[in-house]
Amino acid sequence: MAKKTSLKEKNAGELVKLLGEKREELRKLRFEAAGSRPKDSNAPAKARKEIARIMTVLTAKKKNA
């Protein structure tokens, strides 16, 4: 998991790419949970929080630009 400080150092393009990857990861986790018992039941919550962090940094960058 990326730390908040490392997200601030990335540019908007990298953040958008990372956001897409995290959303795809969350989608896969949802399908895994629906099919069988997941190994880490808290993984979807962690992915959602990471998505929220990325979106927060993106919004802050847009306001400052």
Coordinates of N, CA and C in Angstrom, one line a residue:
M1 N 0.8 -1.2 0.0 CA 0.0 0.0 0.0 C 0.9 1.2 0.0
A2 N 0.5 2.2 -0.8 CA 1.3 3.4 -0.9 C 1.0 4.3 0.3
K3 N 2.0 5.0 0.7 CA 1.9 5.9 1.8 C 1.3 7.3 1.2
K4 N 0.7 8.0 2.1 CA 0.0 9.3 1.7 C 1.1 10.3 1.1
T5 N 2.3 10.3 1.7 CA 3.3 11.2 1.2 C 3.8 10.8 -0.2
S6 N 3.8 9.6 -0.5 CA 4.3 9.2 -1.8 C 3.2 9.5 -2.9
L7 N 1.9 9.6 -2.5 CA 0.9 10.0 -3.4 C 1.0 11.5 -3.8
K8 N 1.4 12.3 -2.8 CA 1.5 13.7 -3.1 C 2.7 14.0 -4.1
E9 N 3.6 13.1 -4.1 CA 4.8 13.4 -5.0 C 4.5 13.0 -6.5
K10 N 3.5 12.2 -6.7 CA 3.2 11.8 -8.1 C 2.4 12.9 -8.8
N11 N 2.5 12.9 -10.2 CA 1.8 13.8 -10.9 C 0.4 13.3 -11.2
A12 N -0.5 14.1 -11.8 CA -1.9 13.8 -12.0 C -2.0 12.5 -12.9
G13 N -1.2 12.4 -13.9 CA -1.3 11.3 -14.8 C -1.0 10.0 -14.1
E14 N 0.0 10.0 -13.3 CA 0.3 8.7 -12.6 C -0.8 8.4 -11.6
L15 N -1.4 9.4 -11.0 CA -2.5 9.2 -10.0 C -3.7 8.6 -10.7
V16 N -4.0 9.1 -11.9 CA -5.2 8.6 -12.6 C -5.0 7.1 -13.0
K17 N -3.7 6.8 -13.4 CA -3.4 5.4 -13.7 C -3.5 4.5 -12.5
L18 N -3.0 5.0 -11.4 CA -3.1 4.2 -10.1 C -4.5 4.0 -9.7
L19 N -5.3 5.1 -9.9 CA -6.7 5.0 -9.5 C -7.4 3.9 -10.3
G20 N -7.2 3.8 -11.6 CA -7.7 2.8 -12.4 C -7.3 1.4 -12.0
E21 N -6.1 1.3 -11.6 CA -5.6 0.0 -11.1 C -6.3 -0.4 -9.8
K22 N -6.4 0.5 -8.9 CA -7.0 0.2 -7.6 C -8.5 -0.1 -7.8
R23 N -9.2 0.5 -8.7 CA -10.6 0.2 -9.0 C -10.7 -1.2 -9.6
E24 N -9.8 -1.5 -10.5 CA -9.8 -2.9 -11.0 C -9.6 -3.9 -10.0
E25 N -8.7 -3.6 -9.1 CA -8.4 -4.5 -7.9 C -9.6 -4.7 -7.1
L26 N -10.3 -3.6 -6.8 CA -11.5 -3.7 -6.0 C -12.6 -4.5 -6.7
R27 N -12.7 -4.4 -8.0 CA -13.7 -5.2 -8.7 C -13.4 -6.7 -8.6
K28 N -12.1 -7.0 -8.7 CA -11.7 -8.4 -8.6 C -11.9 -9.0 -7.2
L29 N -11.7 -8.1 -6.2 CA -12.0 -8.6 -4.9 C -13.4 -8.8 -4.6
R30 N -14.3 -8.0 -5.2 CA -15.7 -8.2 -5.1 C -16.2 -9.5 -5.7
F31 N -15.6 -9.9 -6.9 CA -16.0 -11.1 -7.5 C -15.4 -12.3 -6.8
E32 N -14.2 -12.2 -6.2 CA -13.7 -13.3 -5.4 C -14.5 -13.5 -4.2
A33 N -15.0 -12.4 -3.5 CA -15.8 -12.6 -2.3 C -17.2 -13.2 -2.7
A34 N -17.7 -12.9 -3.8 CA -19.0 -13.5 -4.2 C -18.9 -15.0 -4.5
G35 N -17.7 -15.4 -5.1 CA -17.5 -16.8 -5.5 C -17.2 -17.7 -4.3
S36 N -16.4 -17.3 -3.5 CA -16.0 -18.2 -2.3 C -15.5 -17.3 -1.2
R37 N -15.1 -18.0 -0.1 CA -14.7 -17.2 1.1 C -13.3 -16.6 0.8
P38 N -13.2 -15.3 0.9 CA -11.9 -14.6 0.6 C -10.9 -14.9 1.7
K39 N -9.6 -14.8 1.4 CA -8.5 -14.9 2.3 C -8.5 -13.8 3.3
D40 N -8.6 -12.6 2.8 CA -8.6 -11.4 3.6 C -9.9 -10.6 3.4
S41 N -10.8 -10.8 4.4 CA -12.1 -10.2 4.3 C -12.1 -8.7 4.4
N42 N -11.0 -8.1 4.8 CA -10.9 -6.7 5.0 C -10.2 -6.0 3.8
A43 N -9.8 -6.8 2.8 CA -9.2 -6.3 1.6 C -10.0 -5.3 0.8
P44 N -11.3 -5.5 0.6 CA -12.1 -4.5 -0.1 C -12.2 -3.2 0.6
A45 N -12.2 -3.2 1.9 CA -12.2 -1.9 2.7 C -10.9 -1.2 2.5
K46 N -9.8 -1.9 2.5 CA -8.5 -1.3 2.3 C -8.4 -0.7 0.9
A47 N -8.9 -1.4 -0.1 CA -8.9 -0.9 -1.4 C -9.7 0.4 -1.6
R48 N -10.9 0.4 -1.0 CA -11.7 1.6 -1.0 C -11.1 2.8 -0.4
K49 N -10.4 2.6 0.8 CA -9.7 3.6 1.4 C -8.6 4.2 0.6
E50 N -7.9 3.3 -0.1 CA -6.7 3.7 -0.9 C -7.3 4.5 -2.1
I51 N -8.4 4.1 -2.7 CA -9.0 4.9 -3.8 C -9.4 6.3 -3.3
A52 N -10.0 6.3 -2.1 CA -10.4 7.6 -1.5 C -9.2 8.5 -1.3
R53 N -8.0 8.0 -0.9 CA -6.8 8.8 -0.7 C -6.3 9.3 -2.0
I54 N -6.3 8.5 -3.0 CA -5.9 8.9 -4.4 C -6.8 10.0 -4.9
M55 N -8.1 9.9 -4.7 CA -9.0 10.9 -5.2 C -8.9 12.2 -4.5
T56 N -8.6 12.1 -3.2 CA -8.4 13.3 -2.4 C -7.1 14.1 -2.9
V57 N -6.1 13.4 -3.1 CA -4.8 14.0 -3.6 C -5.1 14.6 -5.0
L58 N -5.8 13.9 -5.9 CA -6.2 14.5 -7.2 C -7.0 15.7 -7.1
T59 N -7.9 15.8 -6.2 CA -8.8 16.9 -6.0 C -7.9 18.1 -5.5
A60 N -7.0 17.8 -4.6 CA -6.2 18.9 -4.1 C -5.3 19.5 -5.2
K61 N -4.8 18.6 -6.0 CA -3.9 19.0 -7.1 C -4.7 19.9 -8.1
K62 N -5.9 19.5 -8.4 CA -6.7 20.3 -9.3 C -7.1 21.7 -8.8
K63 N -7.3 21.8 -7.5 CA -7.6 23.1 -6.9 C -6.4 24.0 -6.9
N64 N -5.2 23.4 -6.7 CA -4.0 24.2 -6.6 C -3.5 24.6 -8.0
A65 N -3.9 23.9 -9.0 CA -3.4 24.1 -10.4 C -4.1 25.3 -11.1

